[in-house]
């Protein structure tokens, strides 16, 4: 898809990847609609862009009422592309999460993108537009310490794949982008420590944004970024026992990092 002049709604626009996506997309000539919870931070992101920018403030994308209000505004702004980027993670072993943690994570990462997409679907079909769901390599590979998060990102992948197949012949593009670790505020010192200890690479947000923009231009439905994660995702699809073996060995180290406090020295 030629992105020049497209009107793009981006949730989570004040986050690490959101800011980078806003920058890369505006460099492509897109007209940005930045969606977030903090007006001052949205304005700061907007001020750095050399593009036509609108700001839409929401209280909480986990709220159905807020999602419907947002969908009404985005319809009025006549968007061509929706990027479901807002998300959370809680790096803890599953037994350490409480029920609210699980609710919050599944709601924001999975139910909210589904509801926002549903509310905007007929509009986007009419525009022969695009939906980009920011997933994760953990939407292909079940990883210790990220059990609920994996549930949300695997779910988002299944949703994206089915929606893509249901609407491809109607001209709607649906994309599932699967970055590996990214150097953003989502990952606290424990995650950074674990990634270093296990040799997991964290990519720079601008590099990931560039890969997502390229995936959008090439209309590639699914893509995992980075090696060996890309290979692991493929192997996990056909021979999951091999990946079981590799990750079961890492579980002890993951439990160590997941049980530390976020502000350890
Ligand atoms: N970081 C990684 O390692 C990594 C790897 C693969 C995929 N991803 C995915 O990339 C996407 C962006 O994550 P990030 O790394 O940029 O994280 P981030 O820096 O923590 O940004 C998260 C964004 O989500 C927004 N958000 C959180 N809760 C919200 C809510 N209830 N309602 C509305 N907005 C909410 C935040 O808004 P505020 O600014 O107002 O808090 C922020 O803009 C996520 O979907 C994540 O799962 C991240």
Coordinates of C-alpha atoms and ligand atoms in Angstrom, one line a residue:
X1 CA 0.0 0.0 0.0
X2 CA 1.2 3.5 -0.8
X3 CA 1.1 5.2 2.6
X4 CA 1.5 8.7 1.3
X5 CA -1.4 10.9 2.5
X6 CA -3.2 8.0 4.3
X7 CA -5.0 9.0 7.5
X8 CA -3.6 6.7 10.2
X9 CA -5.0 6.2 13.8
X10 CA -2.3 5.0 16.2
X11 CA -3.2 3.9 19.7
X12 CA -0.5 4.0 22.4
X13 CA 1.1 6.9 20.6
X14 CA 3.0 8.1 23.7
X15 CA 4.7 4.8 24.3
X16 CA 8.2 3.8 23.1
X17 CA 7.1 2.0 19.9
X18 CA 4.2 4.4 19.4
X19 CA 6.4 7.5 19.2
X20 CA 8.7 5.7 16.8
X21 CA 5.8 4.6 14.6
X22 CA 4.5 8.2 14.6
X23 CA 7.8 9.5 13.4
X24 CA 8.4 6.9 10.7
X25 CA 4.9 7.1 9.3
X26 CA 4.9 10.9 9.2
X27 CA 8.2 10.7 7.3
X28 CA 6.2 8.6 4.7
X29 CA 3.7 11.5 4.3
X30 CA 1.0 10.0 6.4
X31 CA -1.6 12.1 8.2
X32 CA -1.5 11.0 11.8
X33 CA -4.2 10.7 14.4
X34 CA -2.4 10.1 17.7
X35 CA -4.5 8.3 20.3
X36 CA -3.4 8.3 24.0
X37 CA -4.3 9.0 27.6
X38 CA -2.1 12.0 28.3
X39 CA -2.9 15.2 26.4
X40 CA 0.5 16.9 27.2
X41 CA 2.5 13.9 26.1
X42 CA 0.5 13.5 22.9
X43 CA 1.1 17.2 22.2
X44 CA 4.9 16.7 22.8
X45 CA 4.9 13.8 20.3
X46 CA 2.8 15.8 17.8
X47 CA 5.2 18.8 18.0
X48 CA 8.1 16.7 16.8
X49 CA 6.3 15.5 13.7
X50 CA 6.6 17.2 10.4
X51 CA 3.1 16.1 9.3
X52 CA -0.6 16.9 9.6
X53 CA -1.4 15.6 13.1
X54 CA -4.6 15.3 15.1
X55 CA -4.8 14.3 18.8
X56 CA -7.5 12.2 20.4
X57 CA -7.4 11.7 24.1
X58 CA -9.0 8.7 25.7
X59 CA -9.3 7.8 29.4
X60 CA -8.8 4.1 29.1
X61 CA -8.8 1.9 26.1
X62 CA -10.0 -1.0 28.3
X63 CA -13.4 0.7 28.6
X64 CA -16.0 -0.2 26.0
X65 CA -17.6 3.2 26.4
X66 CA -14.2 4.9 25.6
X67 CA -13.7 2.6 22.6
X68 CA -17.0 3.5 21.1
X69 CA -16.4 7.2 21.7
X70 CA -13.0 6.8 20.0
X71 CA -14.4 4.9 17.1
X72 CA -17.0 7.7 16.5
X73 CA -14.2 10.3 16.3
X74 CA -12.0 8.1 14.1
X75 CA -14.9 7.6 11.7
X76 CA -15.4 11.4 11.5
X77 CA -11.7 11.8 10.8
X78 CA -12.2 9.4 7.9
X79 CA -9.2 7.2 8.8
X80 CA -7.7 4.7 6.3
X81 CA -5.6 2.7 8.7
X82 CA -6.0 1.7 12.3
X83 CA -2.9 0.6 14.2
X84 CA -3.7 -1.2 17.5
X85 CA -0.5 -0.6 19.3
X86 CA -1.4 0.2 23.0
X87 CA -0.5 -2.8 25.2
X88 CA 0.8 -3.8 28.6
X89 CA 2.9 -6.6 30.0
X90 CA 3.5 -7.9 33.6
X91 CA 6.7 -9.8 33.8
X92 CA 5.9 -12.3 36.6
X93 CA 5.5 -16.0 36.9
X94 CA 1.8 -16.8 36.3
X95 CA 1.1 -17.9 39.9
X96 CA 2.3 -14.5 41.1
X97 CA -0.3 -12.6 39.0
X98 CA -3.7 -11.9 40.5
X99 CA -6.9 -12.1 38.7
X100 CA -7.0 -8.4 38.0
X101 CA -3.6 -8.5 36.3
X102 CA -4.9 -11.2 34.0
X103 CA -8.1 -9.3 33.3
X104 CA -6.3 -6.0 32.6
X105 CA -3.8 -7.6 30.3
X106 CA -6.2 -9.6 28.2
X107 CA -8.7 -6.7 28.1
X108 CA -6.2 -4.1 26.8
X109 CA -4.1 -6.4 24.6
X110 CA -6.8 -8.5 23.1
X111 CA -10.4 -7.5 23.7
X112 CA -9.8 -3.8 23.1
X113 CA -8.2 -4.2 19.7
X114 CA -11.0 -6.6 18.8
X115 CA -13.7 -4.2 19.9
X116 CA -12.2 -1.1 18.3
X117 CA -11.7 -3.1 15.0
X118 CA -15.3 -4.3 15.2
X119 CA -16.6 -0.8 15.7
X120 CA -14.5 0.5 12.7
X121 CA -14.8 -2.5 10.4
X122 CA -17.5 -1.3 8.0
X123 CA -15.8 2.1 7.7
X124 CA -12.4 0.5 7.0
X125 CA -14.0 -1.9 4.5
X126 CA -15.5 1.1 2.7
X127 CA -12.0 2.7 2.5
X128 CA -10.4 -0.6 1.4
X129 CA -8.2 0.2 4.4
X130 CA -5.8 -1.6 6.7
X131 CA -5.7 -2.8 10.3
X132 CA -2.3 -3.3 11.9
X133 CA -2.2 -5.3 15.1
X134 CA 1.0 -5.0 17.0
X135 CA 1.6 -8.4 18.3
X136 CA 4.8 -10.0 19.5
X137 CA 7.2 -12.9 18.8
X138 CA 5.5 -14.1 22.0
X139 CA 2.4 -14.5 19.9
X140 CA 4.2 -17.3 18.2
X141 CA 6.4 -18.7 21.0
X142 CA 5.1 -19.5 24.5
X143 CA 7.7 -18.0 26.8
X144 CA 8.1 -18.5 30.5
X145 CA 7.5 -15.4 32.7
X146 CA 5.0 -14.1 30.1
X147 CA 2.2 -16.6 30.3
X148 CA -0.8 -14.2 30.3
X149 CA 1.0 -11.9 27.8
X150 CA 1.5 -14.9 25.4
X151 CA -2.2 -15.7 25.8
X152 CA -3.1 -12.2 24.7
X153 CA -0.7 -12.0 21.8
X154 CA -1.4 -15.6 20.5
X155 CA -5.1 -14.6 20.7
X156 CA -4.4 -11.4 18.8
X157 CA -2.7 -13.4 16.1
X158 CA -5.6 -15.8 15.7
X159 CA -8.0 -12.9 15.5
X160 CA -5.8 -11.2 12.9
X161 CA -5.4 -14.3 10.8
X162 CA -9.1 -15.1 10.7
X163 CA -10.1 -11.5 10.0
X164 CA -7.5 -11.4 7.2
X165 CA -8.9 -14.5 5.6
X166 CA -12.5 -13.4 6.0
X167 CA -12.0 -10.0 4.4
X168 CA -9.1 -10.4 2.0
X169 CA -11.4 -10.6 -1.1
X170 CA -13.2 -7.5 0.1
X171 CA -10.1 -5.5 -0.1
X172 CA -9.3 -5.1 3.6
X173 CA -5.7 -5.6 4.6
X174 CA -5.0 -7.1 8.0
X175 CA -1.4 -7.2 9.4
X176 CA 0.0 -8.9 12.4
X177 CA 3.5 -7.5 13.3
X178 CA 5.5 -9.5 15.7
X179 CA 8.5 -7.7 17.1
X180 CA 10.9 -9.4 19.5
X181 CA 12.0 -7.5 22.6
X182 CA 12.1 -3.7 22.1
X183 CA 14.0 -1.2 24.2
X184 CA 11.0 0.7 25.6
X185 CA 9.6 1.6 29.0
X186 CA 7.4 -1.6 28.9
X187 CA 10.5 -3.6 29.9
X188 CA 11.7 -2.8 33.4
X189 CA 15.2 -3.5 34.8
X190 CA 14.3 -7.1 35.5
X191 CA 13.4 -7.8 31.9
X192 CA 16.5 -6.0 30.7
X193 CA 18.6 -8.1 33.1
X194 CA 17.0 -11.3 32.0
X195 CA 17.4 -10.5 28.3
X196 CA 21.1 -9.7 28.9
X197 CA 21.6 -12.9 30.9
X198 CA 19.9 -15.1 28.3
X199 CA 21.4 -13.3 25.3
X200 CA 18.0 -12.0 24.0
X201 CA 18.5 -9.0 21.8
X202 CA 16.3 -5.9 22.3
X203 CA 15.8 -3.8 19.2
X204 CA 15.7 0.0 19.0
X205 CA 12.1 1.3 18.7
X206 CA 12.9 3.2 15.4
X207 CA 14.3 0.1 13.8
X208 CA 11.1 -1.9 14.7
X209 CA 8.9 1.0 13.5
X210 CA 10.8 0.9 10.2
X211 CA 10.1 -2.9 9.9
X212 CA 6.4 -2.4 10.6
X213 CA 6.2 0.4 8.0
X214 CA 7.8 -1.8 5.4
X215 CA 5.5 -4.7 6.3
X216 CA 2.5 -2.3 5.8
X217 CA 3.9 -1.1 2.4
X218 CA 4.4 -4.7 1.3
X219 CA 1.0 -5.7 2.7
X220 CA 2.6 -8.8 4.4
X221 CA 0.0 -10.3 6.6
X222 CA 2.3 -11.7 9.3
X223 CA 5.9 -11.0 10.1
X224 CA 8.3 -11.9 13.0
X225 CA 11.2 -9.5 13.3
X226 CA 14.8 -10.6 14.1
X227 CA 16.9 -13.7 14.1
X228 CA 16.7 -16.3 15.8
X229 CA 13.1 -15.4 16.9
X230 CA 11.9 -15.6 13.3
X231 CA 13.3 -19.1 12.9
X232 CA 12.1 -20.2 16.4
X233 CA 8.5 -19.0 15.5
X234 CA 8.6 -21.2 12.4
X235 CA 10.0 -24.2 14.2
X236 CA 7.5 -23.8 17.0
X237 CA 4.7 -24.0 14.4
X238 CA 5.9 -27.3 13.0
X239 CA 8.1 -29.0 15.6
X240 CA 7.2 -27.4 19.0
X241 CA 8.9 -30.1 21.0
X242 CA 12.3 -28.7 19.9
X243 CA 11.4 -25.3 21.2
X244 CA 9.9 -26.8 24.4
X245 CA 13.3 -28.3 25.1
X246 CA 15.2 -25.0 24.5
X247 CA 12.8 -22.9 26.7
X248 CA 12.2 -25.4 29.5
X249 CA 16.0 -25.1 30.1
X250 CA 15.6 -21.3 30.5
X251 CA 12.7 -21.4 32.8
X252 CA 14.8 -21.4 36.0
X253 CA 16.7 -18.3 35.0
X254 CA 13.4 -16.6 33.9
X255 CA 11.8 -17.4 37.4
X256 CA 14.9 -15.8 39.0
X257 CA 14.5 -12.5 37.1
X258 CA 10.7 -12.5 37.3
X259 CA 10.7 -12.8 41.1
X260 CA 13.1 -9.8 41.7
X261 CA 11.7 -6.3 42.5
X262 CA 11.7 -3.8 39.7
X263 CA 14.2 -1.5 41.4
X264 CA 16.9 -4.0 42.3
X265 CA 20.5 -2.7 42.3
Ligands
LIG1 N1 8.6 -3.5 24.4 C1 8.7 -4.8 23.9 O1 9.6 -5.5 24.3 C2 7.7 -5.3 23.0 C3 8.0 -6.4 22.2 C4 7.0 -6.9 21.3 C5 5.8 -6.3 21.1 N2 5.5 -5.1 21.9 C6 4.2 -4.5 21.7 O2 4.4 -3.2 21.3 C7 3.3 -2.4 21.6 C8 3.8 -1.1 22.2 O3 4.5 -1.3 23.4 P1 5.7 -0.4 23.9 O4 6.9 -1.3 24.0 O5 5.8 0.8 23.1 O6 5.3 -0.1 25.4 P2 5.1 1.2 26.2 O7 6.3 2.1 25.9 O8 4.9 0.8 27.6 O9 3.8 1.9 25.6 C9 2.6 1.3 25.8 C10 1.5 2.3 25.3 O10 0.2 1.8 25.6 C11 -0.6 2.8 26.3 N3 -1.5 2.2 27.2 C12 -1.3 1.4 28.3 N4 -2.4 1.1 28.9 C13 -3.4 1.8 28.3 C14 -4.8 1.9 28.5 N5 -5.4 1.3 29.5 N6 -5.5 2.7 27.7 C15 -4.9 3.4 26.6 N7 -3.6 3.3 26.4 C16 -2.9 2.5 27.2 C17 0.4 3.6 27.0 O11 -0.1 4.9 27.3 P3 0.6 5.9 28.4 O12 1.7 6.5 27.7 O13 -0.5 6.8 28.7 O14 1.0 5.0 29.6 C18 1.6 3.7 26.0 O15 1.3 4.7 25.1 C19 2.5 -3.2 22.6 O16 1.4 -3.8 22.0 C20 3.5 -4.3 23.0 O17 2.8 -5.5 23.5 C21 6.4 -4.6 22.8

